CSV table of C-alpha atoms in Angstrom, one decimal:
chain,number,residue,atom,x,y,z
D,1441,UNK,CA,0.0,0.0,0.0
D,1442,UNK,CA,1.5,3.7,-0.9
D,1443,UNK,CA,1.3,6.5,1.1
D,1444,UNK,CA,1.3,9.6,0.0
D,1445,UNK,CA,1.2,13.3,0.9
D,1446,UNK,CA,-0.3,16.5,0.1
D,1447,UNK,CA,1.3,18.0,-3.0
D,1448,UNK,CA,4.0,15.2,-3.6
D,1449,UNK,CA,4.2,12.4,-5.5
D,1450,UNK,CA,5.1,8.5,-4.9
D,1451,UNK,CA,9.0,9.1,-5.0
D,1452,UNK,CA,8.0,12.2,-2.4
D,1453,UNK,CA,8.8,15.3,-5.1
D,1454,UNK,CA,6.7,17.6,-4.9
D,1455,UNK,CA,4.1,19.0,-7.1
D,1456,UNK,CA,3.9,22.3,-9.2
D,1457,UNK,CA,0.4,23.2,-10.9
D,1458,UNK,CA,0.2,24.5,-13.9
D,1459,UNK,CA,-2.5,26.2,-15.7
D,1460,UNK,CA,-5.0,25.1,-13.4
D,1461,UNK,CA,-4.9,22.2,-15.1
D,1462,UNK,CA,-2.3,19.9,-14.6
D,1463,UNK,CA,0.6,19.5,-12.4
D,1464,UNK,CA,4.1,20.1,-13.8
D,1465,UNK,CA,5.2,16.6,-12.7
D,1466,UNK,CA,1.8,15.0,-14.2
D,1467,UNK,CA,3.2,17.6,-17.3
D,1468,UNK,CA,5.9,15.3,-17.8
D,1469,UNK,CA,5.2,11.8,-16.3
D,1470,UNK,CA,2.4,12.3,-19.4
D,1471,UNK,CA,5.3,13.2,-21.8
D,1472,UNK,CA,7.7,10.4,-20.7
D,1473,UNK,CA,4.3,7.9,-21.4
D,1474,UNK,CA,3.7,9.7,-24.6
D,1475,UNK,CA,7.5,9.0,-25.6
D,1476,UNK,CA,7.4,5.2,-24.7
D,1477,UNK,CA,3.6,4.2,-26.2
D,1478,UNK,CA,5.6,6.0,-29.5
D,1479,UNK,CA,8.0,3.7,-29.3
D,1480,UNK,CA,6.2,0.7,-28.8
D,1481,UNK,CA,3.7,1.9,-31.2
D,1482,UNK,CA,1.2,1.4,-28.3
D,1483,UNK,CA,-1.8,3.7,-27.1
D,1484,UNK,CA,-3.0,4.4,-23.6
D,1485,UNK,CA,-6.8,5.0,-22.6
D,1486,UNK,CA,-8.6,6.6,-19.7
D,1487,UNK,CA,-11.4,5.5,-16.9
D,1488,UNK,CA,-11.7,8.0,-14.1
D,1489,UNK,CA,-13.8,8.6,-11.4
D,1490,UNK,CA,-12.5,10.9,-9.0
D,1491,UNK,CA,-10.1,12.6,-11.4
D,1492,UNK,CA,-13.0,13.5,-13.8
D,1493,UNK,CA,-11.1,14.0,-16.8
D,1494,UNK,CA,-7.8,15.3,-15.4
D,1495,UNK,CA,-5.9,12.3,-16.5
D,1496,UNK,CA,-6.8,12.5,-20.0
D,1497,UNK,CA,-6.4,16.2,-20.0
D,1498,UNK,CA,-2.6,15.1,-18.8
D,1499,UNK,CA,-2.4,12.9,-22.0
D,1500,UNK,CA,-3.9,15.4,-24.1
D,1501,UNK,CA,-1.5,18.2,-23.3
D,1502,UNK,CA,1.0,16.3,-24.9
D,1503,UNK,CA,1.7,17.4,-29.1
D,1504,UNK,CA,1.2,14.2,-31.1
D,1505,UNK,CA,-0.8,12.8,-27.8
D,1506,UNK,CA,-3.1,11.4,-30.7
D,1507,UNK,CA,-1.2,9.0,-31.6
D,1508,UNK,CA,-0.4,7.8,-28.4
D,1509,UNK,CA,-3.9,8.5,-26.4
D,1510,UNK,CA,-6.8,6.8,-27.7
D,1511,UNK,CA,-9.8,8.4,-25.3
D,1512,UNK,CA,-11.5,8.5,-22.0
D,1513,UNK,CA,-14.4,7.7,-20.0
D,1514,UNK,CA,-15.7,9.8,-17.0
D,1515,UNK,CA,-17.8,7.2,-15.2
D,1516,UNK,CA,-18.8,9.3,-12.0
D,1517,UNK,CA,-21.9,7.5,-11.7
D,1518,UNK,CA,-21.5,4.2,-10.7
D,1519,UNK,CA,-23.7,2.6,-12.9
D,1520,UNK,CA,-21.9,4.1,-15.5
D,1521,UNK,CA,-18.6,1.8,-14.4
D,1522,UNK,CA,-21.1,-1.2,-15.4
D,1523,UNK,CA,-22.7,-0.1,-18.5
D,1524,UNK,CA,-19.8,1.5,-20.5
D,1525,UNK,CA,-16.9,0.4,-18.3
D,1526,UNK,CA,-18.0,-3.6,-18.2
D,1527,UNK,CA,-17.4,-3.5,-14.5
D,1528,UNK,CA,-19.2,-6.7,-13.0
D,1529,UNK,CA,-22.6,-5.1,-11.3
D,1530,UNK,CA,-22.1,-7.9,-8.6
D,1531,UNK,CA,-18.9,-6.9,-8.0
D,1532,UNK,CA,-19.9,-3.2,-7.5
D,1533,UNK,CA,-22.7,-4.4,-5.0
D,1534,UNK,CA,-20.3,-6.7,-3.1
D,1535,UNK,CA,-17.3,-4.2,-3.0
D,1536,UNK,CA,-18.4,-0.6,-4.0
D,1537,UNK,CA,-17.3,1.8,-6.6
D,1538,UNK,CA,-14.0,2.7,-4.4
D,1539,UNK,CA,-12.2,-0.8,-4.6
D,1540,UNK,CA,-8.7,-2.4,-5.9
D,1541,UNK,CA,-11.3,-4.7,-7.8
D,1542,UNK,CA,-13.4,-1.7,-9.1
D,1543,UNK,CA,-10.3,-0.3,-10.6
D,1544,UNK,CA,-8.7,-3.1,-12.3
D,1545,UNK,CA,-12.6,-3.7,-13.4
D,1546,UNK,CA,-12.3,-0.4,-14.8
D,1547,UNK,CA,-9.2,-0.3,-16.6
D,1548,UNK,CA,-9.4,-3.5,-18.4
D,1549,UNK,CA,-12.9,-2.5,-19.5
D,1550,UNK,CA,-11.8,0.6,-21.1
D,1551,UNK,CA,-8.5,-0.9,-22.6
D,1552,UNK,CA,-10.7,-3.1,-24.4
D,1553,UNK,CA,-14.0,-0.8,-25.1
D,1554,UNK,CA,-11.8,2.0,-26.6
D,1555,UNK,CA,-8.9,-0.8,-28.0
D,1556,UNK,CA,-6.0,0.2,-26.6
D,1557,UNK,CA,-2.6,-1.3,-25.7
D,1558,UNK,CA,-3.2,0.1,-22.1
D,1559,UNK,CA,-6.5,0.9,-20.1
D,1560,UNK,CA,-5.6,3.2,-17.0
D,1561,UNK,CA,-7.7,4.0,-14.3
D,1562,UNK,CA,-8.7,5.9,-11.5
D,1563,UNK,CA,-11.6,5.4,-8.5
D,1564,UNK,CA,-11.3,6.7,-5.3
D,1565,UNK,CA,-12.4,9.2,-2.4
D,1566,UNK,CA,-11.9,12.8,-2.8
D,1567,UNK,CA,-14.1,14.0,-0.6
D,1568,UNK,CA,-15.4,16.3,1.8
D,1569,UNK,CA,-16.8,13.4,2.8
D,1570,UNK,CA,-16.0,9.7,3.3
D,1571,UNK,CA,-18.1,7.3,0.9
D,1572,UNK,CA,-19.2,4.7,2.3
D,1573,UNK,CA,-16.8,2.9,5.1
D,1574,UNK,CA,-14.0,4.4,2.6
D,1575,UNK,CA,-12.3,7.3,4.6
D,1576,UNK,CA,-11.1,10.8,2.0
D,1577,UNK,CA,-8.0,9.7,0.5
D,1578,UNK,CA,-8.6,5.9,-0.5
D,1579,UNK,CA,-7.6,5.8,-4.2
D,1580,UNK,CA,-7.8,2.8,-6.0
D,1581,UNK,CA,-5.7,3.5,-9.1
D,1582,UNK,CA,-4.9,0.2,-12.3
D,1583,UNK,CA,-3.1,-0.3,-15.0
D,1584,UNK,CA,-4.5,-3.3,-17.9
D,1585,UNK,CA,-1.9,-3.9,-20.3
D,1586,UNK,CA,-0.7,-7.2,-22.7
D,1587,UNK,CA,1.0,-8.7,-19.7
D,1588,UNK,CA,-1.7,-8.5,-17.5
D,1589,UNK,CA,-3.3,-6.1,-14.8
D,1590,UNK,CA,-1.2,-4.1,-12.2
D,1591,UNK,CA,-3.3,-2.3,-9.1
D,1592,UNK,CA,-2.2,-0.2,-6.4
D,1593,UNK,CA,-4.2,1.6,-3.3
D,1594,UNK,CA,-3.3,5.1,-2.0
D,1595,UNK,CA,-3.6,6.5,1.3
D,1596,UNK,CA,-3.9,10.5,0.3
D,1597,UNK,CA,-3.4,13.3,2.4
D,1598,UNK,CA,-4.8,16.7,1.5
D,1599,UNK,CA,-8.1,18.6,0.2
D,1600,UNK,CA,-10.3,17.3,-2.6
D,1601,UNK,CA,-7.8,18.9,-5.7
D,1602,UNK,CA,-5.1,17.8,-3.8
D,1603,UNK,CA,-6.1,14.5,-3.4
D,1604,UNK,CA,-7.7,14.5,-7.5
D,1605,UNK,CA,-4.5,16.2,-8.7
D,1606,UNK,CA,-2.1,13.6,-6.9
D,1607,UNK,CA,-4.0,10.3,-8.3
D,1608,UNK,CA,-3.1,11.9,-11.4
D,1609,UNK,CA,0.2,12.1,-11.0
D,1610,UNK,CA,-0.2,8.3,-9.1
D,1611,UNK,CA,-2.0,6.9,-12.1
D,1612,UNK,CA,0.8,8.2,-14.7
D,1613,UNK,CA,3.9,6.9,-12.4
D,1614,UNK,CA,1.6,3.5,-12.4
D,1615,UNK,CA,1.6,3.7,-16.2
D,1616,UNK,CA,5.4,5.1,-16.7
D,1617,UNK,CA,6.5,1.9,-14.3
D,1618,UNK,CA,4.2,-0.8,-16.2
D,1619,UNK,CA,5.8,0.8,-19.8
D,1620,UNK,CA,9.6,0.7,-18.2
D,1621,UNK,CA,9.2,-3.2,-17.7
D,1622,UNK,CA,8.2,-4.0,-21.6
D,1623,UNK,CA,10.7,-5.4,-22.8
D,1624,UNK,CA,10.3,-4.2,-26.2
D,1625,UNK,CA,10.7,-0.3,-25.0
D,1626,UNK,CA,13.8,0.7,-27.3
């Protein structure tokens, strides 16, 4: 399980926002992604939650991110994560929206809806408030890719944009780590 404070990242750098949009670190975690899915000739697609379209807008900051990126879905509603996403509706009774399973759920469902090489996703607890028996700060963040399905859970500190900006910049070092162990990155 990570831990992870307000305004850093997992290696504990901290974060500079830019634009209002997109932290500087999430600026170029995005690029370095960008730069590997090119050289794989692989592509990278989004399923948020909490983030509600930050992640992609990471991607999409990046020139020639159309080759790389191939799209997103916001499934805020949880029955959304069923009917576009695939997620498992007994799974989402059984575990609830804010779970490791949820997450992988999510990005495997979106790798293959919007056929990508990778399906990345984000679910978690932003708050004010807790959601259910999940305190503010559980994020639930997955990457689906051709060797399988790599999950991790977050403990974040902060306010609601802190904690939505930091998943992003979680949810691209999960991605940058998953493309660094193909072995076909030259």
């Amino acid at each position: 399980m990570s831990e992870s404070g307000v305004g850093t990242n997992r290696a504990g750098t901290s974060e500079a926002w830019t634009s209002g949009t997109c932290p500087a670190s999430a600026e170029d975690l995005a690029g370095r992604c960008h730069e590997l899915l090119r050289r794989q000739h692989a592509t990278a697609a989004t399923a948020e939650s909490l983030t509600g379209g930050l992640l992609g807008a990471a991607f999409t900051h990046q020139a020639g991110s159309s080759a790389t990126y191939r799209g997103g879905v916001v499934s805020y509603a949880v029955d959304l994560k069923t009917s576009l996403l695939g997620v498992d509706a007994d799974q989402l009774a059984e575990h609830g929206p804010v779970h490791p399973s949820t997450a992988r759920a999510m990005a495997e469902g979106v790798r293959d809806r919007l056929g990508a090489t990778y399906g990345l996703s984000t679910t978690g607890v932003a708050g004010p408030e807790p959601h259910g028996d999940q305190p503010v700060g559980t994020v639930d963040v997955a990457c689906a890719g051709p060797a399988g399905t790599r999950g991790e859970r977050l403990r974040l500190r902060g306010d609601r944009e802190q904690i939505r900006r930091s998943t992003v910049t979680a949810a691209l070092e999960l991605l940058l780590d998953v493309l660094r162990a193909t072995p076909h990155n030259s």
